[in-house]
GROMACS .gro file of C-alpha atoms in nm:
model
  418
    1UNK     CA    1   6.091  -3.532   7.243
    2UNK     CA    2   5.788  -3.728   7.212
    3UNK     CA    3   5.531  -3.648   6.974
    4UNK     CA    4   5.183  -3.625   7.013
    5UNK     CA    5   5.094  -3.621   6.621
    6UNK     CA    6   4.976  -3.994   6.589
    7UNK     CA    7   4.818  -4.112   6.214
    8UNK     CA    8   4.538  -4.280   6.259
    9UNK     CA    9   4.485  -4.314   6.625
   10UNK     CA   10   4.097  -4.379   6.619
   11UNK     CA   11   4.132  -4.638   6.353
   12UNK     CA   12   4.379  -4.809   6.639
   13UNK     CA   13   4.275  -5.092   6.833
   14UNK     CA   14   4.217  -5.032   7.229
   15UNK     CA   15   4.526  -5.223   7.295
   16UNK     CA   16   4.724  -5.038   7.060
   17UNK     CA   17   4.623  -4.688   7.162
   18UNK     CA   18   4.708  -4.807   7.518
   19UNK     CA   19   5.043  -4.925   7.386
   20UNK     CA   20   5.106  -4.578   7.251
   21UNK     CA   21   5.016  -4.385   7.519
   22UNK     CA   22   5.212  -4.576   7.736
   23UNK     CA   23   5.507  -4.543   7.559
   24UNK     CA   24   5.449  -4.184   7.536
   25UNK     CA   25   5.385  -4.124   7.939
   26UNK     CA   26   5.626  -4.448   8.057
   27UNK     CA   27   5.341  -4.569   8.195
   28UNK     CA   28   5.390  -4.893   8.383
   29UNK     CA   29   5.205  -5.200   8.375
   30UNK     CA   30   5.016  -5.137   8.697
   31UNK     CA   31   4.924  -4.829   8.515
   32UNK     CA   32   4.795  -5.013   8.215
   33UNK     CA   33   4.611  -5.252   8.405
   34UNK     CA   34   4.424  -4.987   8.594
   35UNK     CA   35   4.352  -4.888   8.291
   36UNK     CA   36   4.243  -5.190   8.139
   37UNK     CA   37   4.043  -5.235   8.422
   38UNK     CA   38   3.646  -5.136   8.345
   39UNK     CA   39   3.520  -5.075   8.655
   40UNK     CA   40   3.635  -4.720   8.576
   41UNK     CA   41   3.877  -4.725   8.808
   42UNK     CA   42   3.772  -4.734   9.150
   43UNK     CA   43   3.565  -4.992   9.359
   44UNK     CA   44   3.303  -4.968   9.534
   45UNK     CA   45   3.489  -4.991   9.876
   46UNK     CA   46   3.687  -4.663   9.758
   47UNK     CA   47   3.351  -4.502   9.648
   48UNK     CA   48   3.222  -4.509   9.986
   49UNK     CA   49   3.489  -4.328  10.126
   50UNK     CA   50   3.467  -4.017   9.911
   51UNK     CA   51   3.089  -3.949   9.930
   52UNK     CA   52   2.833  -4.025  10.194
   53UNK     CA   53   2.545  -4.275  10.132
   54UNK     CA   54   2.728  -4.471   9.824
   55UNK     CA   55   2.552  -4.721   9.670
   56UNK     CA   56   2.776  -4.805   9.316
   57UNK     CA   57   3.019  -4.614   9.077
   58UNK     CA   58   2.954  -4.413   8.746
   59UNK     CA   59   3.170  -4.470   8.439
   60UNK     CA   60   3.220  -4.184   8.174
   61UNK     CA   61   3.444  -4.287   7.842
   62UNK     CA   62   3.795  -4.195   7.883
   63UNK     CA   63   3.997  -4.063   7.583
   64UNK     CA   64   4.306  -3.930   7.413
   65UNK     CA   65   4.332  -3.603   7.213
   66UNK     CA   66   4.604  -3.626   6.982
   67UNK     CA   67   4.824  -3.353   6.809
   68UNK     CA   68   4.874  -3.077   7.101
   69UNK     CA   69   5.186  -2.887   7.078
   70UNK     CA   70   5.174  -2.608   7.386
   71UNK     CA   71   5.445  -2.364   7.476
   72UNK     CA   72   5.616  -2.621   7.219
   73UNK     CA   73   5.639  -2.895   7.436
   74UNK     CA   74   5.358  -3.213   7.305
   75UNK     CA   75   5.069  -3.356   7.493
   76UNK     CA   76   4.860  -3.682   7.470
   77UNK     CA   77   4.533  -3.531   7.671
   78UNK     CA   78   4.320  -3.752   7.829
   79UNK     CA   79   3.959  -3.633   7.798
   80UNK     CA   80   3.657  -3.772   8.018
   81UNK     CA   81   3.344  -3.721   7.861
   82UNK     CA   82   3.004  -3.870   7.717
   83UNK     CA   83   2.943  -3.648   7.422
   84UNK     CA   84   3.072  -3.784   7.089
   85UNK     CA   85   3.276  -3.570   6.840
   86UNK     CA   86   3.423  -3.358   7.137
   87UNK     CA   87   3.786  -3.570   7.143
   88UNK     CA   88   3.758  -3.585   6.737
   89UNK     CA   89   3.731  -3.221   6.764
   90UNK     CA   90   3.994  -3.107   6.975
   91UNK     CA   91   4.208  -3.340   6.813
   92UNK     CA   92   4.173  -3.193   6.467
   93UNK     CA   93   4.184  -2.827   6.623
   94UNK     CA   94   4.546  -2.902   6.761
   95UNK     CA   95   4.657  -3.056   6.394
   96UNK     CA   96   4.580  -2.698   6.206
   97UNK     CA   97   4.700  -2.489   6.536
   98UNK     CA   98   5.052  -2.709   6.507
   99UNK     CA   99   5.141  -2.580   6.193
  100UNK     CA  100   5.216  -2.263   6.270
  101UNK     CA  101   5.368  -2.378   6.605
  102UNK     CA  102   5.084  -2.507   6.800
  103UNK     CA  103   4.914  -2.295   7.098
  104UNK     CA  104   5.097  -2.053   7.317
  105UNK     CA  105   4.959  -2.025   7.676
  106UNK     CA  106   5.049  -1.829   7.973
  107UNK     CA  107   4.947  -1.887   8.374
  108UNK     CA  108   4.856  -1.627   8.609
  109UNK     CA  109   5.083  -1.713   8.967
  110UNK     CA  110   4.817  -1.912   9.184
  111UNK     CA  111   4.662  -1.728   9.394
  112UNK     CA  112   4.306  -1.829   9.603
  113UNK     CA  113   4.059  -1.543   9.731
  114UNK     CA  114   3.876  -1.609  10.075
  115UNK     CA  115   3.632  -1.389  10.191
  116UNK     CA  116   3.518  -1.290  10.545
  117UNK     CA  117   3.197  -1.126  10.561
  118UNK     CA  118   3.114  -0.850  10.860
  119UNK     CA  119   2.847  -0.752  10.988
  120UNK     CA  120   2.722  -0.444  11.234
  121UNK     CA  121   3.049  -0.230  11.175
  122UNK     CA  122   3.092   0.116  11.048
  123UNK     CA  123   3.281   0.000  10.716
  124UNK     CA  124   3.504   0.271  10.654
  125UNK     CA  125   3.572   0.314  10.987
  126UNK     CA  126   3.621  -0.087  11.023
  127UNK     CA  127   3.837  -0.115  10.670
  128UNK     CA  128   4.130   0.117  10.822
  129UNK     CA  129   4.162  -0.092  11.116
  130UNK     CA  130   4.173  -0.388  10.883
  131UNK     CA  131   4.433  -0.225  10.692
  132UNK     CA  132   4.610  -0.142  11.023
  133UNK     CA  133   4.624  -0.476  11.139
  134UNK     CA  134   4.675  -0.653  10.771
  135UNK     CA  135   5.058  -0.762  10.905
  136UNK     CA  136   4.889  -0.918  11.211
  137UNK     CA  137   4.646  -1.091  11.039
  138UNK     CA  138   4.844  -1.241  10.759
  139UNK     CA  139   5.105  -1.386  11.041
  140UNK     CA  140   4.798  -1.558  11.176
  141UNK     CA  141   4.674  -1.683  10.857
  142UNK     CA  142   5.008  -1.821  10.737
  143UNK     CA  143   5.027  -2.020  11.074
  144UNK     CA  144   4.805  -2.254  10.957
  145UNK     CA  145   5.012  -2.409  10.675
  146UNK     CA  146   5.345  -2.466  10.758
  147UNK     CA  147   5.389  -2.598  10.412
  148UNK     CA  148   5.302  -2.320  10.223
  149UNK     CA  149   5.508  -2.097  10.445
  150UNK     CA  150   5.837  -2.267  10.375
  151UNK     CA  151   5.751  -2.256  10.003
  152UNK     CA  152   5.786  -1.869  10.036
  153UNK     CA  153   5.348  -1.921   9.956
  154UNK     CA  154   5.096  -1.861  10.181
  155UNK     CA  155   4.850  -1.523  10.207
  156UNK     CA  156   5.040  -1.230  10.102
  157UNK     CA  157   4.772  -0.944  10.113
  158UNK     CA  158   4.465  -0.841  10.269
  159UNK     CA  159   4.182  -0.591  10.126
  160UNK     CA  160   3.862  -0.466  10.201
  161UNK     CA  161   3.518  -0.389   9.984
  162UNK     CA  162   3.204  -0.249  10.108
  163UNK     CA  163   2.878  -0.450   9.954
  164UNK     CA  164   2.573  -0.196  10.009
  165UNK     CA  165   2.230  -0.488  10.031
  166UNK     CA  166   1.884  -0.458  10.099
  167UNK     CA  167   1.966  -0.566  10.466
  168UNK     CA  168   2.229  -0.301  10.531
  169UNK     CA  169   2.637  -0.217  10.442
  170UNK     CA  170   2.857  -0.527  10.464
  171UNK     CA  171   3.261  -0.554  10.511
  172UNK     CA  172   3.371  -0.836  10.331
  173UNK     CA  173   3.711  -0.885  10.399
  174UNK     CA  174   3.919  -1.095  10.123
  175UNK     CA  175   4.273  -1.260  10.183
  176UNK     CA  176   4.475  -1.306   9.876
  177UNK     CA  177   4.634  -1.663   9.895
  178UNK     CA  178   4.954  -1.830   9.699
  179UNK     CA  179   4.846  -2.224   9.703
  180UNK     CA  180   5.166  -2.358   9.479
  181UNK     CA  181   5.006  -2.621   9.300
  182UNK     CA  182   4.698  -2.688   9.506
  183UNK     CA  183   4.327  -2.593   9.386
  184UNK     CA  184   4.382  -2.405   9.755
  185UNK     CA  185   4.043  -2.453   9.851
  186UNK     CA  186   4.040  -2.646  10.194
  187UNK     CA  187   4.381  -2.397  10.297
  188UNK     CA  188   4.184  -2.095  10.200
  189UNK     CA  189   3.885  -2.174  10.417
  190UNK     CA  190   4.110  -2.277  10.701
  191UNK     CA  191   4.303  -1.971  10.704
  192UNK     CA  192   3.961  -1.778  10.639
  193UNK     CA  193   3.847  -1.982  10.965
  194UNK     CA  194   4.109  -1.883  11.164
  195UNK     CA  195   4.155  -1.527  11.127
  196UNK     CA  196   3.777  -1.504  11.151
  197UNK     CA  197   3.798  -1.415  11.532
  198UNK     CA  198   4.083  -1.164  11.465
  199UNK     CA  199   3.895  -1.001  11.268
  200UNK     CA  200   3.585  -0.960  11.523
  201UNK     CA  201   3.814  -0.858  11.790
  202UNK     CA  202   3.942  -0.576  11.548
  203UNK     CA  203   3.671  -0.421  11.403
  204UNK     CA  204   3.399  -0.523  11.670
  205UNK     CA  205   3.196  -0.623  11.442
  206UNK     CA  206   2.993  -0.974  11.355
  207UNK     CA  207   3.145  -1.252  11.153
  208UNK     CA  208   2.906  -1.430  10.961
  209UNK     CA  209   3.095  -1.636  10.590
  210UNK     CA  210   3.413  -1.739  10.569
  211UNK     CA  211   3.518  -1.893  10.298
  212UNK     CA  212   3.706  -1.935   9.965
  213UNK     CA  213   3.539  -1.735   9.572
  214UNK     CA  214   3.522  -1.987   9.326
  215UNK     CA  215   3.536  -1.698   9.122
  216UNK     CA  216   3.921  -1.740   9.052
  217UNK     CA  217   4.040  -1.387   8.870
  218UNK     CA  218   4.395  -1.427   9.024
  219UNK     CA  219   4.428  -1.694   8.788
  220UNK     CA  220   4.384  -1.596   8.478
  221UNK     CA  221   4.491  -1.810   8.198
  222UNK     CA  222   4.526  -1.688   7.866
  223UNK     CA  223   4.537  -1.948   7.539
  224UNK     CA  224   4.665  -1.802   7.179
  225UNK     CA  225   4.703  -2.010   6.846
  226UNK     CA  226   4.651  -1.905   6.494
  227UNK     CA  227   4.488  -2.108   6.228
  228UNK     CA  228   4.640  -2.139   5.867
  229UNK     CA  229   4.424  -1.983   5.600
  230UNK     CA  230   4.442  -2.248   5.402
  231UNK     CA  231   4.398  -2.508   5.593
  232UNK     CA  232   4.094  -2.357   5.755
  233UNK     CA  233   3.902  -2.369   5.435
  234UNK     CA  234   4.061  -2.013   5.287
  235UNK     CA  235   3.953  -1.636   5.284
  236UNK     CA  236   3.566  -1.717   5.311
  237UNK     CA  237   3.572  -1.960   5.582
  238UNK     CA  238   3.798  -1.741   5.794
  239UNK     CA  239   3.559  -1.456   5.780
  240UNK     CA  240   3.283  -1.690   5.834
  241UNK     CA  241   3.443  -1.729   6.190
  242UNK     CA  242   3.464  -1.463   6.266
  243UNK     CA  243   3.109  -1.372   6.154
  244UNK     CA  244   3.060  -1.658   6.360
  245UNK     CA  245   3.227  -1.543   6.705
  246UNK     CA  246   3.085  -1.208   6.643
  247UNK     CA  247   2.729  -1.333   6.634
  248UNK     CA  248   2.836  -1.522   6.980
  249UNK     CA  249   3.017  -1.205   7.141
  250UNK     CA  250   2.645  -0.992   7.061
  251UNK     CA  251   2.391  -1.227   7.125
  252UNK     CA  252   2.381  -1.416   7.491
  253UNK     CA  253   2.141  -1.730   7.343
  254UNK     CA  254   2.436  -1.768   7.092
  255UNK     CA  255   2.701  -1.698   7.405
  256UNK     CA  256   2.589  -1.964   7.595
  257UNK     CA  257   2.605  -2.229   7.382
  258UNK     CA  258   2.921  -2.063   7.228
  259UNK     CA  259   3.102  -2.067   7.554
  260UNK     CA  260   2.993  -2.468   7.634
  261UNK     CA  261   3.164  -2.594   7.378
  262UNK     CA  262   3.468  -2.443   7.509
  263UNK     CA  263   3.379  -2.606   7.844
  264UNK     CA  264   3.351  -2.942   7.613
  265UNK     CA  265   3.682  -2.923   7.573
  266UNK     CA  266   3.827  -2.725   7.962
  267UNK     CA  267   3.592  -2.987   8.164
  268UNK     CA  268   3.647  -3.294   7.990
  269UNK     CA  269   4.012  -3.259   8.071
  270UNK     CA  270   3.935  -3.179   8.445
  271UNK     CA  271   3.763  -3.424   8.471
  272UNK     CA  272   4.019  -3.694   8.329
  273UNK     CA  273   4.234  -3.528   8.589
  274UNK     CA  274   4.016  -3.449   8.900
  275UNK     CA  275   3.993  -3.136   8.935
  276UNK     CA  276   3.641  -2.919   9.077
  277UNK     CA  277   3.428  -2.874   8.747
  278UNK     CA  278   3.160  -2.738   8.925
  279UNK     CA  279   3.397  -2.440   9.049
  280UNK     CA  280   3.569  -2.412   8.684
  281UNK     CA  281   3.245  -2.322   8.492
  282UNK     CA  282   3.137  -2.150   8.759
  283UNK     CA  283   3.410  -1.915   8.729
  284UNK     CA  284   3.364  -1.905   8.386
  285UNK     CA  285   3.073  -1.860   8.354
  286UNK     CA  286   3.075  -1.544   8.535
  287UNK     CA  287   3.419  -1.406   8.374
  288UNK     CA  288   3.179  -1.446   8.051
  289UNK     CA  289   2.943  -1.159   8.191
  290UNK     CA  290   3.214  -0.922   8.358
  291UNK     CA  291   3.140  -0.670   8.130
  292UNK     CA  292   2.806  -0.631   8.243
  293UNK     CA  293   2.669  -0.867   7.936
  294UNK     CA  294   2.710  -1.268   7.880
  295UNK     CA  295   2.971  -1.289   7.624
  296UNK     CA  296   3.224  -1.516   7.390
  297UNK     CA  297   3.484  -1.627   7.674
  298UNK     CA  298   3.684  -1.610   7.334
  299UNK     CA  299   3.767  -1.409   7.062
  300UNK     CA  300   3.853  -1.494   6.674
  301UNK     CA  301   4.019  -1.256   6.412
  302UNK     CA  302   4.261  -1.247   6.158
  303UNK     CA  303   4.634  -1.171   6.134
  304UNK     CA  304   4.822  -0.954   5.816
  305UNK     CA  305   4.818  -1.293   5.643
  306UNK     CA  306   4.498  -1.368   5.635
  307UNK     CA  307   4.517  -1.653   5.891
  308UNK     CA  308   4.265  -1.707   6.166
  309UNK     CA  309   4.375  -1.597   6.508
  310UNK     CA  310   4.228  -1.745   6.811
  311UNK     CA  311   4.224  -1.620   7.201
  312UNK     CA  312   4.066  -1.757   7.481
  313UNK     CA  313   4.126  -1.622   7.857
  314UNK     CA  314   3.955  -1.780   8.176
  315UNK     CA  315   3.974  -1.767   8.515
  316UNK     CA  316   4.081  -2.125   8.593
  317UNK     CA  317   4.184  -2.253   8.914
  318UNK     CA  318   4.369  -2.643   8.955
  319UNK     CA  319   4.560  -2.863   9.159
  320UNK     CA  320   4.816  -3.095   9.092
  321UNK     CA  321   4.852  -3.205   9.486
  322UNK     CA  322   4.576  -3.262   9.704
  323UNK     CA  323   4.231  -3.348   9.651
  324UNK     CA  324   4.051  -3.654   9.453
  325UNK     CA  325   4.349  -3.630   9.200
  326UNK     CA  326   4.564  -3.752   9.449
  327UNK     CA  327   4.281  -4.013   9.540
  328UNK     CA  328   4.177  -4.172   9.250
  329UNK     CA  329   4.384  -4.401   9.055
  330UNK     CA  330   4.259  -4.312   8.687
  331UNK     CA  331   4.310  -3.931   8.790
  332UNK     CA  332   4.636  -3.968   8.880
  333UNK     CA  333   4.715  -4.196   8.572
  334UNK     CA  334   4.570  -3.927   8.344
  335UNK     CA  335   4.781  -3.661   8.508
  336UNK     CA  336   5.090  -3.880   8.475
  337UNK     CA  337   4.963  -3.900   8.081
  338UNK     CA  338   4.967  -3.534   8.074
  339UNK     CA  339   5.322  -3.486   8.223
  340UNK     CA  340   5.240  -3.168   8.404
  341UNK     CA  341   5.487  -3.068   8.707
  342UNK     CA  342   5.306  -2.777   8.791
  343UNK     CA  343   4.922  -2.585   8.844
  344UNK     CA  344   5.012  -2.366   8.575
  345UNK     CA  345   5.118  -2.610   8.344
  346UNK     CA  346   4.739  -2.797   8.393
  347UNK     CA  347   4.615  -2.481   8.350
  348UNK     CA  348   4.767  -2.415   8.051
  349UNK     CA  349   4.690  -2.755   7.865
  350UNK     CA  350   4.298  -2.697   7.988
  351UNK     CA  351   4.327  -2.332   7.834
  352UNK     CA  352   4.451  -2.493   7.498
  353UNK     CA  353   4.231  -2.770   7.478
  354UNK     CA  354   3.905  -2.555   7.486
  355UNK     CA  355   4.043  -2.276   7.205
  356UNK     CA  356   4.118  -2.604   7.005
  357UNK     CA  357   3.781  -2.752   7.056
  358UNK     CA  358   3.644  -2.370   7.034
  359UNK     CA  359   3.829  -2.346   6.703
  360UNK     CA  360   3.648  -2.686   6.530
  361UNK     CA  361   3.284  -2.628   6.649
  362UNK     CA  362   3.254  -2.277   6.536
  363UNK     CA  363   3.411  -2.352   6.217
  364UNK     CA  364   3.202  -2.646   6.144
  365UNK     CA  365   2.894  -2.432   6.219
  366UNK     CA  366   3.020  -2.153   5.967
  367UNK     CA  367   3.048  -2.445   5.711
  368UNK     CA  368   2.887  -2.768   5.671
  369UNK     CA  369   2.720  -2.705   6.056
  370UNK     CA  370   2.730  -2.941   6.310
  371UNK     CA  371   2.513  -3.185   6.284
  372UNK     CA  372   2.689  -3.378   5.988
  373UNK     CA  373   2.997  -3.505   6.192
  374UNK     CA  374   2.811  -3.522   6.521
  375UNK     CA  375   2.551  -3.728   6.433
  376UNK     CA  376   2.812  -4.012   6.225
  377UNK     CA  377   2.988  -4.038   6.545
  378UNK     CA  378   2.682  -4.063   6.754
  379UNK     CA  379   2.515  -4.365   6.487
  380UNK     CA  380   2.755  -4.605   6.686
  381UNK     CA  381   2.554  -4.455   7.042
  382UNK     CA  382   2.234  -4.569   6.846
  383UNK     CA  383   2.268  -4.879   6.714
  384UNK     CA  384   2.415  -4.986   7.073
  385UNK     CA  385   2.054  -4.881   7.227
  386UNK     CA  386   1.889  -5.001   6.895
  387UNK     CA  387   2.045  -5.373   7.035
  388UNK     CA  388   2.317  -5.439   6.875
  389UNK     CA  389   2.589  -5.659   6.976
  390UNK     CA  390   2.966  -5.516   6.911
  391UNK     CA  391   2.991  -5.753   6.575
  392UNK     CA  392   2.664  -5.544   6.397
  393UNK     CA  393   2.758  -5.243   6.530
  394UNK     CA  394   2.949  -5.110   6.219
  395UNK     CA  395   2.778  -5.253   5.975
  396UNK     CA  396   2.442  -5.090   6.146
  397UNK     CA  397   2.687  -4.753   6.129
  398UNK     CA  398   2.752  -4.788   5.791
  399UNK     CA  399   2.397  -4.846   5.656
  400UNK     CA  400   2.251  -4.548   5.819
  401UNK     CA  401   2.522  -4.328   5.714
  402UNK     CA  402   2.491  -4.510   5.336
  403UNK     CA  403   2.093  -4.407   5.355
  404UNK     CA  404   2.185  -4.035   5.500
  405UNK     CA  405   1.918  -4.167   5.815
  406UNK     CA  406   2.108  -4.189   6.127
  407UNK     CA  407   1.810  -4.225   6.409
  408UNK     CA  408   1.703  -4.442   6.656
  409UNK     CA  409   1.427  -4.609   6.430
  410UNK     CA  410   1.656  -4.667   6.141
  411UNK     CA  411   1.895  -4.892   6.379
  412UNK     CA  412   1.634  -5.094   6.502
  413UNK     CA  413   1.512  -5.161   6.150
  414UNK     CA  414   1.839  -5.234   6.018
  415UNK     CA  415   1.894  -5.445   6.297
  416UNK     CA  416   1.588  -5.668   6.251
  417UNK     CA  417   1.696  -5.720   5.896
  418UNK     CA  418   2.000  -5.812   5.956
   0.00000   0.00000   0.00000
């Protein structure tokens, strides 16, 4: 089985890390080259057939995170992201996670919510004959993906809610969809399309929306690892966590920063992979304030040892067919990387890689804080805008680190000495 638990990968060279990764995902050498390539992995010609009015293409550093053991099976993740210290981080989370086994994670089946909203109808009147007709309108939903339907997917329920607004009682009708491995969202809003009419002709009523929630809570994903005491820091620093997470779970100025460096982690793998990031923390974000108060999306204790215990459930919906990670060439590479056959299985790796990045932000922040390995990563960010050329860039590094003044200022000082 391969092994994600590399020595020394950051001190590798570029070629060399590509070498490993490639012989841990068989990547081929059209894969490497793509990969090699630093346009970032689509031209412009590409570009201008995924958005409207494209005028050039945006390149974000592309990474590995090293040392993930999930559901015991290893992963090299590849992490797309601008922030320094965020792959560091998740890869030193998974090291202390894998020695008591690494991260177990399990996948809610997944299933997409669409919602048809209707107007100028009694509601409770209009909800039975919903519920009367549910067989009706499911047959008529599932017509419109022959795929899904000879999966055994497709809708398989229909329910009703009543919204009471400022402009009057509302129906919203909401089909509950099994897309396989697809995000789901352009067969939800078909099938939301078509039964749109049905609908009208049942309850006599006005159709205004129909279309998929982002807000995925048929999804649910839910991430556990626990954290050696020692190798945490002992009995001090494991409380300190937790003092830590409590502080976040309490306070929603502490939440929200709490909860975006798990996102650090969840979104820098979705986007290595293509998936809707937008929609992710979206969904997060509101899971976060389901109980009526922003809150720590996870939560930190400690086990009969003494050992740090860490759980983090989202709402989390991905694709591993359709969409831009079928379209792009680096998405699909970085899903090869991964080695996921399934929605669940993404799902599951995201999960893990935010509790992991979860785990080494809050504990740097109960100890040394987080400025003192953020900012020596981020000295190589400023003596590349202070001027310097690759060949000055370490020594510039090494200077400001040696003097305890990593800024802006400093760089272009050292620079014009050197």
């Amino acid at each position: 089985m391969p092994d994600s638990s590399i020595s020394k990968f950051f001190e590798k060279s570029r070629k060399e890390r590509l070498d490993t990764v490639a012989n841990f995902a068989n990547l081929s050498n059209d894969d490497l080259s793509v990969l090699e390539n630093d346009c970032g992995g689509i031209l412009f010609e590409q570009a201008d057939k995924m958005v409207e009015n494209a005028i050039g293409t945006f390149s974000l550093p592309l990474g590995i995170a090293t040392n993930f053991r999930i559901n015991g099976k290893d992963y090299l993740i590849p992490m797309v992201i601008e922030e320094p210290s965020v792959i560091a981080a998740a890869s030193k989370g998974a090291k202390i996670a894998r020695i008591k086994g690494g991260f177990e994670v399990s996948a809610d089946e997944s299933y997409s919510i669409g919602q048809i909203q209707v107007l100028d109808v009694d509601v409770k009147s209009a909800s039975e004959q919903i519920n009367s007709s549910s067989k009706e309108i499911l047959e008529l939903a599932n017509s419109k993906s022959n795929t899904l339907s000879k999966m055994n997917k497709g809708a398989k329920d229909v329910y009703c809610k009543e919204l009471d607004t400022p402009s009057g009682k509302m129906l919203i009708v909401e089909l509950l969809i099994d897309v396989g491995d697809a995000m789901g969202a352009n067969v939800t809003n078909t099938m939301c399309e078509s039964v749109a009419p049905l609908i009208e002709q049942i309850t006599g009523g006005r159709v205004l929306l129909r279309i998929l929630s982002n807000y995925s809570t048929r999804r649910m994903v839910k991430a556990k690892a626990v954290f050696e005491k020692e190798s945490v820091g002992g009995e001090q620093v494991v409380d300190n966590v937790i003092l830590a997470y409590e502080f976040a779970d309490n306070d929603v100025y502490r939440a929200v920063t709490h909860n975006k460096g798990i996102m650090n982690g969840t979104i820098a793998v979705a986007n290595a992979v293509g998936q809707d990031s937008r929609a992710i923390e979206a969904a997060a974000n509101a899971y976060a304030a389901s109980s009526g108060m922003y809150r720590s999306l996870s939560k930190w204790s400690k086990d009969e040892n003494g050992n740090l215990v860490g759980i983090l459930e989202i709402p989390l919906s991905v694709g591993i067919v359709g969409g831009i990670a079928n379209v792009h060439p680096i998405a699909k590479i970085c899903t090869k990387i991964l080695g996921v056959s399934s929605a669940k299985e993404l799902a599951c790796v995201m999960t893990a890689t935010g509790l992991a990045q979860n785990y080494s932000a809050i504990r740097a922040l109960a100890t040394e804080g987080i400025q003192k390995g953020h900012m020596r990563l981020h000295a190589r960010n400023l003596a590349s805008a202070a001027g310097a050329n690759s060949e000055q860039i370490d020594e510039i590094v090494k200077k400001m680190i040696r003097d305890n003044n990593i800024s802006l200022n400093k760089a272009k000082e050292l620079l014009e000495r050197s």
